[in-house]
Amino acid sequence: MSWFEKILPSGVRSEGQRRPSSVPEGLWTKCIKCDAVLYRPDVERNMDVCPKCDHHMRIGARRRLDTFLDPDGRQELFADLEPVDRLKFRDKKRYRDRLLAAQKSTGEKDALVAMSGTIEGQPVVTVAFEFAFHGGSMGYAVGEKFTRAAQRALDENCPLVCFSASGGARMQEALISLMQMAKTSAVIERMKQAGVPYISVMTDPIYGGVSASLALLGDINVAEPDARAGFAGPNVIEQTIRQKLPKGFQRSEFLLERGAIDMIVHRTEMRSTLARLLAKMMHAESRVIEPEAELIPKEAPPEVEPPAEEVDPPVFADIEDAPPKRDD
Amino acid sequence: MNPNYLDFEQPIAELEVKIEELQLVGSDNDLNINEEIATLREKSTRLTEKIFSNLTPWDIVKVARHPQRPYSLDYIPRIFTEFDELHGDRHFADDKAIVGGIARLDGRPVMVIGQEKGRAVSEKVSRNFGMPKPEGYRKALRLMEMAERFKLPVITLIDTPGAYPGIDSEERGISESIAQNLAVMSRLATPIVCVVIGEGSSGGALGIGVGDHLAMLQYATYFVISPEGCANIIWKTSEKAPEAAEAMGVTSAKLEELGIVDATIKEPLGGAHRDVELMAERIQQHLISQIDTLSAMPVDEMLTRRYERLMSYGN
């Protein structure tokens, strides 16, 4: 972050306002946090975590599940579930048209993808929010798919893992969206009563209705490093209290300190950590876990040839170090 | 402009001023003046009926937020007897934005929980304008779990501009406190009847709003985001709030049509604040009939019904 950005009040500063990457799509990419120019295959191999500054870049729902589940035996669930425009909501555009545009640009029917499969051989039902679809907002289709996935987990006595990334309840479905909070919370409560584990993984960002329902109701709440999560957005709070928010407010580290989450887990360790936790919760046998190494796709070489015109050599080993502290 | 009347009610306010003036000048036996007053009263009633039969969703939001609108503590002594207020979440504080306690509903012991905005300025401040913090939701949860233990039906009165968006709220886990209430209310083994009496704003309202029966007063409002907030996001100005209110369908009529609200309790002519006694009586009658129906039901059946209703939202 530049010195100029540092002196701006945090409400003014936001990821969206950071200057867009000037690097063309292709082999090279730029980290939005540290501005490092990165070799895309390096970034991909590191699960979209910046090898330089450890920034966890936002990833799509399918990529998330793809890096989480075992390659064999995956099955997408409730893929046909479509959003419904019950209110015929219309502002500057029709909600129906906004939905069609989002479906076209993301290739998803709505903002949640559900799959059943295994992690390290243990059966699991997983759902992941697609933030690129309407900011991962929860309307009928998201609430319904989450609920069905949770019901599937209940029926099969198999854990549920949810990766959330959401701006909150979807405004265009008004109170129907609000009621999805009640619906998803109710099914989670049934899991709790039945003793079927639910792990909620919060990824940047989670706000509003999703935060005040399914995201914070995990038997175990996990967050990725530096993820933002809260009920009200920072701008709303700053407008209400008319003062600047403290450093690191609503970041994962804050949530951990305040007791809202159990642990912060690095993306490259997510799979092994959750597998280890679930095995204990399900009374499955302990497995010897090879940290990190197994997460690297088998075909990938352990080290890449630095491309000729590279500015900095790839520092893949950086992830072994302690993640750098945020500077804001 | 008369501050006791909303903008669209000003013609009524003008008539009322005339009536008051006539009452002041008229001596006891002045027949002409009495007749004139009677005519004006009649006119005022017809005008009120006319205006209130044509309210836009945004007008209804204004009635719901009317400065004279009765709050929980106006209704509680009128609907219930023997209200003993209970305080505190047992962990951090007593949040005055939510009041709760044990009372009797026409003889039946019940647990009452309501959001309270506060009337006088100092009271508004102490009650945080009806914006609960985590300790408020946790107090409500404590009282609801107590109600379950002692087989007391739970009645909640919803009226909040939203859960408090502040640093302390976030530090103590406002999201978790609301989420926890949603989860527990979905399975609490005692009847829960919720009534939106004024403003039902988003998660802050829903945090005490999950139950077997959801009723709204005729001019109450319930939304996922305030019309101003919605307008700010879409049009970048809160001046478009009337359009946002229209698009979101924030009224009991619309929400009943969507199958979210079960019943609308009719308000006195001109809104609940024009006749608190009558409004309280109607709420009381509605609560009695709902609580009696639910209490007669086997608990398992009631809970299955509640769960299935939750699952049906949006279908």
JSON list of N, CA, C and O in Angstrom, two decimals, chain B residues 160-198:
[
{"chain": "B", "resi": 160, "resn": "THR", "atom": "N", "xyz": [-37.62, -2.18, 15.10]},
{"chain": "B", "resi": 160, "resn": "THR", "atom": "CA", "xyz": [-36.22, -1.74, 15.17]},
{"chain": "B", "resi": 160, "resn": "THR", "atom": "C", "xyz": [-35.75, -1.17, 13.84]},
{"chain": "B", "resi": 160, "resn": "THR", "atom": "O", "xyz": [-36.13, -1.68, 12.79]},
{"chain": "B", "resi": 161, "resn": "PRO", "atom": "N", "xyz": [-34.92, -0.12, 13.90]},
{"chain": "B", "resi": 161, "resn": "PRO", "atom": "CA", "xyz": [-34.28, 0.34, 12.66]},
{"chain": "B", "resi": 161, "resn": "PRO", "atom": "C", "xyz": [-33.14, -0.58, 12.24]},
{"chain": "B", "resi": 161, "resn": "PRO", "atom": "O", "xyz": [-32.49, -0.35, 11.22]},
{"chain": "B", "resi": 162, "resn": "GLY", "atom": "N", "xyz": [-32.85, -1.61, 13.04]},
{"chain": "B", "resi": 162, "resn": "GLY", "atom": "CA", "xyz": [-31.80, -2.57, 12.69]},
{"chain": "B", "resi": 162, "resn": "GLY", "atom": "C", "xyz": [-30.92, -2.86, 13.90]},
{"chain": "B", "resi": 162, "resn": "GLY", "atom": "O", "xyz": [-30.93, -2.11, 14.87]},
{"chain": "B", "resi": 163, "resn": "ALA", "atom": "N", "xyz": [-30.17, -3.95, 13.82]},
{"chain": "B", "resi": 163, "resn": "ALA", "atom": "CA", "xyz": [-29.18, -4.24, 14.86]},
{"chain": "B", "resi": 163, "resn": "ALA", "atom": "C", "xyz": [-28.12, -3.14, 14.79]},
{"chain": "B", "resi": 163, "resn": "ALA", "atom": "O", "xyz": [-27.88, -2.58, 13.73]},
{"chain": "B", "resi": 164, "resn": "TYR", "atom": "N", "xyz": [-27.51, -2.83, 15.93]},
{"chain": "B", "resi": 164, "resn": "TYR", "atom": "CA", "xyz": [-26.61, -1.67, 15.98]},
{"chain": "B", "resi": 164, "resn": "TYR", "atom": "C", "xyz": [-25.31, -1.89, 15.19]},
{"chain": "B", "resi": 164, "resn": "TYR", "atom": "O", "xyz": [-24.55, -2.81, 15.49]},
{"chain": "B", "resi": 165, "resn": "PRO", "atom": "N", "xyz": [-25.05, -1.04, 14.20]},
{"chain": "B", "resi": 165, "resn": "PRO", "atom": "CA", "xyz": [-23.80, -1.19, 13.43]},
{"chain": "B", "resi": 165, "resn": "PRO", "atom": "C", "xyz": [-22.68, -0.39, 14.08]},
{"chain": "B", "resi": 165, "resn": "PRO", "atom": "O", "xyz": [-22.36, 0.72, 13.64]},
{"chain": "B", "resi": 166, "resn": "GLY", "atom": "N", "xyz": [-22.07, -0.91, 15.11]},
{"chain": "B", "resi": 166, "resn": "GLY", "atom": "CA", "xyz": [-20.99, -0.19, 15.79]},
{"chain": "B", "resi": 166, "resn": "GLY", "atom": "C", "xyz": [-19.82, -1.11, 16.08]},
{"chain": "B", "resi": 166, "resn": "GLY", "atom": "O", "xyz": [-19.91, -2.32, 15.92]},
{"chain": "B", "resi": 167, "resn": "ILE", "atom": "N", "xyz": [-18.72, -0.51, 16.52]},
{"chain": "B", "resi": 167, "resn": "ILE", "atom": "CA", "xyz": [-17.51, -1.29, 16.79]},
{"chain": "B", "resi": 167, "resn": "ILE", "atom": "C", "xyz": [-17.77, -2.33, 17.89]},
{"chain": "B", "resi": 167, "resn": "ILE", "atom": "O", "xyz": [-17.45, -3.51, 17.73]},
{"chain": "B", "resi": 168, "resn": "ASP", "atom": "N", "xyz": [-18.39, -1.86, 19.01]},
{"chain": "B", "resi": 168, "resn": "ASP", "atom": "CA", "xyz": [-18.61, -2.79, 20.12]},
{"chain": "B", "resi": 168, "resn": "ASP", "atom": "C", "xyz": [-19.53, -3.94, 19.73]},
{"chain": "B", "resi": 168, "resn": "ASP", "atom": "O", "xyz": [-19.34, -5.08, 20.14]},
{"chain": "B", "resi": 169, "resn": "SER", "atom": "N", "xyz": [-20.54, -3.62, 18.91]},
{"chain": "B", "resi": 169, "resn": "SER", "atom": "CA", "xyz": [-21.45, -4.64, 18.40]},
{"chain": "B", "resi": 169, "resn": "SER", "atom": "C", "xyz": [-20.68, -5.74, 17.67]},
{"chain": "B", "resi": 169, "resn": "SER", "atom": "O", "xyz": [-20.91, -6.93, 17.87]},
{"chain": "B", "resi": 170, "resn": "GLU", "atom": "N", "xyz": [-19.78, -5.31, 16.80]},
{"chain": "B", "resi": 170, "resn": "GLU", "atom": "CA", "xyz": [-19.01, -6.27, 16.00]},
{"chain": "B", "resi": 170, "resn": "GLU", "atom": "C", "xyz": [-18.04, -7.04, 16.90]},
{"chain": "B", "resi": 170, "resn": "GLU", "atom": "O", "xyz": [-17.85, -8.24, 16.74]},
{"chain": "B", "resi": 171, "resn": "GLU", "atom": "N", "xyz": [-17.44, -6.32, 17.85]},
{"chain": "B", "resi": 171, "resn": "GLU", "atom": "CA", "xyz": [-16.46, -6.98, 18.73]},
{"chain": "B", "resi": 171, "resn": "GLU", "atom": "C", "xyz": [-17.10, -8.11, 19.53]},
{"chain": "B", "resi": 171, "resn": "GLU", "atom": "O", "xyz": [-16.48, -9.13, 19.77]},
{"chain": "B", "resi": 172, "resn": "ARG", "atom": "N", "xyz": [-18.35, -7.89, 19.92]},
{"chain": "B", "resi": 172, "resn": "ARG", "atom": "CA", "xyz": [-19.00, -8.90, 20.74]},
{"chain": "B", "resi": 172, "resn": "ARG", "atom": "C", "xyz": [-19.82, -9.88, 19.92]},
{"chain": "B", "resi": 172, "resn": "ARG", "atom": "O", "xyz": [-20.54, -10.72, 20.46]},
{"chain": "B", "resi": 173, "resn": "GLY", "atom": "N", "xyz": [-19.72, -9.78, 18.59]},
{"chain": "B", "resi": 173, "resn": "GLY", "atom": "CA", "xyz": [-20.32, -10.81, 17.74]},
{"chain": "B", "resi": 173, "resn": "GLY", "atom": "C", "xyz": [-21.80, -10.64, 17.48]},
{"chain": "B", "resi": 173, "resn": "GLY", "atom": "O", "xyz": [-22.60, -11.53, 17.75]},
{"chain": "B", "resi": 174, "resn": "ILE", "atom": "N", "xyz": [-22.16, -9.50, 16.89]},
{"chain": "B", "resi": 174, "resn": "ILE", "atom": "CA", "xyz": [-23.56, -9.25, 16.58]},
{"chain": "B", "resi": 174, "resn": "ILE", "atom": "C", "xyz": [-24.11, -10.30, 15.60]},
{"chain": "B", "resi": 174, "resn": "ILE", "atom": "O", "xyz": [-25.23, -10.78, 15.76]},
{"chain": "B", "resi": 175, "resn": "SER", "atom": "N", "xyz": [-23.31, -10.67, 14.62]},
{"chain": "B", "resi": 175, "resn": "SER", "atom": "CA", "xyz": [-23.76, -11.66, 13.64]},
{"chain": "B", "resi": 175, "resn": "SER", "atom": "C", "xyz": [-24.08, -12.99, 14.32]},
{"chain": "B", "resi": 175, "resn": "SER", "atom": "O", "xyz": [-25.12, -13.59, 14.10]},
{"chain": "B", "resi": 176, "resn": "GLU", "atom": "N", "xyz": [-23.15, -13.41, 15.16]},
{"chain": "B", "resi": 176, "resn": "GLU", "atom": "CA", "xyz": [-23.33, -14.71, 15.83]},
{"chain": "B", "resi": 176, "resn": "GLU", "atom": "C", "xyz": [-24.55, -14.68, 16.73]},
{"chain": "B", "resi": 176, "resn": "GLU", "atom": "O", "xyz": [-25.30, -15.64, 16.82]},
{"chain": "B", "resi": 177, "resn": "SER", "atom": "N", "xyz": [-24.77, -13.54, 17.41]},
{"chain": "B", "resi": 177, "resn": "SER", "atom": "CA", "xyz": [-25.89, -13.48, 18.35]},
{"chain": "B", "resi": 177, "resn": "SER", "atom": "C", "xyz": [-27.22, -13.59, 17.60]},
{"chain": "B", "resi": 177, "resn": "SER", "atom": "O", "xyz": [-28.15, -14.24, 18.07]},
{"chain": "B", "resi": 178, "resn": "ILE", "atom": "N", "xyz": [-27.30, -12.97, 16.44]},
{"chain": "B", "resi": 178, "resn": "ILE", "atom": "CA", "xyz": [-28.53, -13.07, 15.65]},
{"chain": "B", "resi": 178, "resn": "ILE", "atom": "C", "xyz": [-28.68, -14.49, 15.09]},
{"chain": "B", "resi": 178, "resn": "ILE", "atom": "O", "xyz": [-29.73, -15.12, 15.22]},
{"chain": "B", "resi": 179, "resn": "ALA", "atom": "N", "xyz": [-27.60, -15.01, 14.51]},
{"chain": "B", "resi": 179, "resn": "ALA", "atom": "CA", "xyz": [-27.63, -16.34, 13.91]},
{"chain": "B", "resi": 179, "resn": "ALA", "atom": "C", "xyz": [-28.06, -17.39, 14.94]},
{"chain": "B", "resi": 179, "resn": "ALA", "atom": "O", "xyz": [-28.88, -18.27, 14.65]},
{"chain": "B", "resi": 180, "resn": "GLN", "atom": "N", "xyz": [-27.53, -17.26, 16.14]},
{"chain": "B", "resi": 180, "resn": "GLN", "atom": "CA", "xyz": [-27.86, -18.21, 17.20]},
{"chain": "B", "resi": 180, "resn": "GLN", "atom": "C", "xyz": [-29.35, -18.17, 17.53]},
{"chain": "B", "resi": 180, "resn": "GLN", "atom": "O", "xyz": [-29.98, -19.21, 17.71]},
{"chain": "B", "resi": 181, "resn": "ASN", "atom": "N", "xyz": [-29.92, -16.96, 17.55]},
{"chain": "B", "resi": 181, "resn": "ASN", "atom": "CA", "xyz": [-31.35, -16.85, 17.83]},
{"chain": "B", "resi": 181, "resn": "ASN", "atom": "C", "xyz": [-32.18, -17.51, 16.72]},
{"chain": "B", "resi": 181, "resn": "ASN", "atom": "O", "xyz": [-33.16, -18.20, 17.00]},
{"chain": "B", "resi": 182, "resn": "LEU", "atom": "N", "xyz": [-31.77, -17.30, 15.48]},
{"chain": "B", "resi": 182, "resn": "LEU", "atom": "CA", "xyz": [-32.50, -17.91, 14.36]},
{"chain": "B", "resi": 182, "resn": "LEU", "atom": "C", "xyz": [-32.50, -19.42, 14.52]},
{"chain": "B", "resi": 182, "resn": "LEU", "atom": "O", "xyz": [-33.52, -20.09, 14.35]},
{"chain": "B", "resi": 183, "resn": "ALA", "atom": "N", "xyz": [-31.33, -19.95, 14.87]},
{"chain": "B", "resi": 183, "resn": "ALA", "atom": "CA", "xyz": [-31.19, -21.40, 14.99]},
{"chain": "B", "resi": 183, "resn": "ALA", "atom": "C", "xyz": [-32.06, -21.93, 16.13]},
{"chain": "B", "resi": 183, "resn": "ALA", "atom": "O", "xyz": [-32.83, -22.88, 15.95]},
{"chain": "B", "resi": 184, "resn": "VAL", "atom": "N", "xyz": [-31.96, -21.30, 17.29]},
{"chain": "B", "resi": 184, "resn": "VAL", "atom": "CA", "xyz": [-32.68, -21.83, 18.46]},
{"chain": "B", "resi": 184, "resn": "VAL", "atom": "C", "xyz": [-34.20, -21.62, 18.31]},
{"chain": "B", "resi": 184, "resn": "VAL", "atom": "O", "xyz": [-34.98, -22.51, 18.64]},
{"chain": "B", "resi": 185, "resn": "MET", "atom": "N", "xyz": [-34.60, -20.47, 17.79]},
{"chain": "B", "resi": 185, "resn": "MET", "atom": "CA", "xyz": [-36.04, -20.22, 17.63]},
{"chain": "B", "resi": 185, "resn": "MET", "atom": "C", "xyz": [-36.69, -21.22, 16.68]},
{"chain": "B", "resi": 185, "resn": "MET", "atom": "O", "xyz": [-37.89, -21.48, 16.77]},
{"chain": "B", "resi": 186, "resn": "SER", "atom": "N", "xyz": [-35.89, -21.78, 15.76]},
{"chain": "B", "resi": 186, "resn": "SER", "atom": "CA", "xyz": [-36.46, -22.73, 14.81]},
{"chain": "B", "resi": 186, "resn": "SER", "atom": "C", "xyz": [-36.90, -24.02, 15.49]},
{"chain": "B", "resi": 186, "resn": "SER", "atom": "O", "xyz": [-37.67, -24.79, 14.94]},
{"chain": "B", "resi": 187, "resn": "ARG", "atom": "N", "xyz": [-36.40, -24.27, 16.69]},
{"chain": "B", "resi": 187, "resn": "ARG", "atom": "CA", "xyz": [-36.72, -25.55, 17.35]},
{"chain": "B", "resi": 187, "resn": "ARG", "atom": "C", "xyz": [-37.18, -25.39, 18.80]},
{"chain": "B", "resi": 187, "resn": "ARG", "atom": "O", "xyz": [-37.34, -26.38, 19.51]},
{"chain": "B", "resi": 188, "resn": "LEU", "atom": "N", "xyz": [-37.35, -24.17, 19.28]},
{"chain": "B", "resi": 188, "resn": "LEU", "atom": "CA", "xyz": [-37.75, -23.94, 20.67]},
{"chain": "B", "resi": 188, "resn": "LEU", "atom": "C", "xyz": [-39.10, -24.62, 20.91]},
{"chain": "B", "resi": 188, "resn": "LEU", "atom": "O", "xyz": [-40.08, -24.32, 20.23]},
{"chain": "B", "resi": 189, "resn": "ALA", "atom": "N", "xyz": [-39.15, -25.50, 21.94]},
{"chain": "B", "resi": 189, "resn": "ALA", "atom": "CA", "xyz": [-40.36, -26.32, 22.12]},
{"chain": "B", "resi": 189, "resn": "ALA", "atom": "C", "xyz": [-41.44, -25.61, 22.91]},
{"chain": "B", "resi": 189, "resn": "ALA", "atom": "O", "xyz": [-41.92, -26.11, 23.94]},
{"chain": "B", "resi": 190, "resn": "THR", "atom": "N", "xyz": [-41.82, -24.45, 22.45]},
{"chain": "B", "resi": 190, "resn": "THR", "atom": "CA", "xyz": [-42.94, -23.70, 23.02]},
{"chain": "B", "resi": 190, "resn": "THR", "atom": "C", "xyz": [-43.46, -22.79, 21.91]},
{"chain": "B", "resi": 190, "resn": "THR", "atom": "O", "xyz": [-42.69, -22.41, 21.03]},
{"chain": "B", "resi": 191, "resn": "PRO", "atom": "N", "xyz": [-44.76, -22.46, 21.94]},
{"chain": "B", "resi": 191, "resn": "PRO", "atom": "CA", "xyz": [-45.27, -21.63, 20.84]},
{"chain": "B", "resi": 191, "resn": "PRO", "atom": "C", "xyz": [-44.56, -20.27, 20.77]},
{"chain": "B", "resi": 191, "resn": "PRO", "atom": "O", "xyz": [-44.26, -19.69, 21.81]},
{"chain": "B", "resi": 192, "resn": "ILE", "atom": "N", "xyz": [-44.28, -19.80, 19.55]},
{"chain": "B", "resi": 192, "resn": "ILE", "atom": "CA", "xyz": [-43.70, -18.47, 19.37]},
{"chain": "B", "resi": 192, "resn": "ILE", "atom": "C", "xyz": [-44.59, -17.70, 18.40]},
{"chain": "B", "resi": 192, "resn": "ILE", "atom": "O", "xyz": [-44.81, -18.14, 17.27]},
{"chain": "B", "resi": 193, "resn": "VAL", "atom": "N", "xyz": [-45.08, -16.55, 18.86]},
{"chain": "B", "resi": 193, "resn": "VAL", "atom": "CA", "xyz": [-45.88, -15.69, 17.98]},
{"chain": "B", "resi": 193, "resn": "VAL", "atom": "C", "xyz": [-45.16, -14.35, 17.86]},
{"chain": "B", "resi": 193, "resn": "VAL", "atom": "O", "xyz": [-44.80, -13.74, 18.87]},
{"chain": "B", "resi": 194, "resn": "CYS", "atom": "N", "xyz": [-44.90, -13.92, 16.62]},
{"chain": "B", "resi": 194, "resn": "CYS", "atom": "CA", "xyz": [-44.16, -12.68, 16.40]},
{"chain": "B", "resi": 194, "resn": "CYS", "atom": "C", "xyz": [-45.09, -11.65, 15.75]},
{"chain": "B", "resi": 194, "resn": "CYS", "atom": "O", "xyz": [-45.84, -11.99, 14.83]},
{"chain": "B", "resi": 195, "resn": "VAL", "atom": "N", "xyz": [-44.99, -10.42, 16.22]},
{"chain": "B", "resi": 195, "resn": "VAL", "atom": "CA", "xyz": [-45.80, -9.35, 15.64]},
{"chain": "B", "resi": 195, "resn": "VAL", "atom": "C", "xyz": [-44.90, -8.17, 15.29]},
{"chain": "B", "resi": 195, "resn": "VAL", "atom": "O", "xyz": [-44.18, -7.66, 16.16]},
{"chain": "B", "resi": 196, "resn": "VAL", "atom": "N", "xyz": [-44.91, -7.75, 14.03]},
{"chain": "B", "resi": 196, "resn": "VAL", "atom": "CA", "xyz": [-44.18, -6.55, 13.65]},
{"chain": "B", "resi": 196, "resn": "VAL", "atom": "C", "xyz": [-45.10, -5.37, 13.95]},
{"chain": "B", "resi": 196, "resn": "VAL", "atom": "O", "xyz": [-46.15, -5.23, 13.32]},
{"chain": "B", "resi": 197, "resn": "ILE", "atom": "N", "xyz": [-44.72, -4.55, 14.96]},
{"chain": "B", "resi": 197, "resn": "ILE", "atom": "CA", "xyz": [-45.61, -3.46, 15.37]},
{"chain": "B", "resi": 197, "resn": "ILE", "atom": "C", "xyz": [-45.23, -2.14, 14.71]},
{"chain": "B", "resi": 197, "resn": "ILE", "atom": "O", "xyz": [-46.02, -1.22, 14.68]},
{"chain": "B", "resi": 198, "resn": "GLY", "atom": "N", "xyz": [-44.01, -2.05, 14.19]},
{"chain": "B", "resi": 198, "resn": "GLY", "atom": "CA", "xyz": [-43.58, -0.80, 13.58]},
{"chain": "B", "resi": 198, "resn": "GLY", "atom": "C", "xyz": [-42.65, -1.09, 12.42]},
{"chain": "B", "resi": 198, "resn": "GLY", "atom": "O", "xyz": [-43.07, -1.49, 11.35]}
]
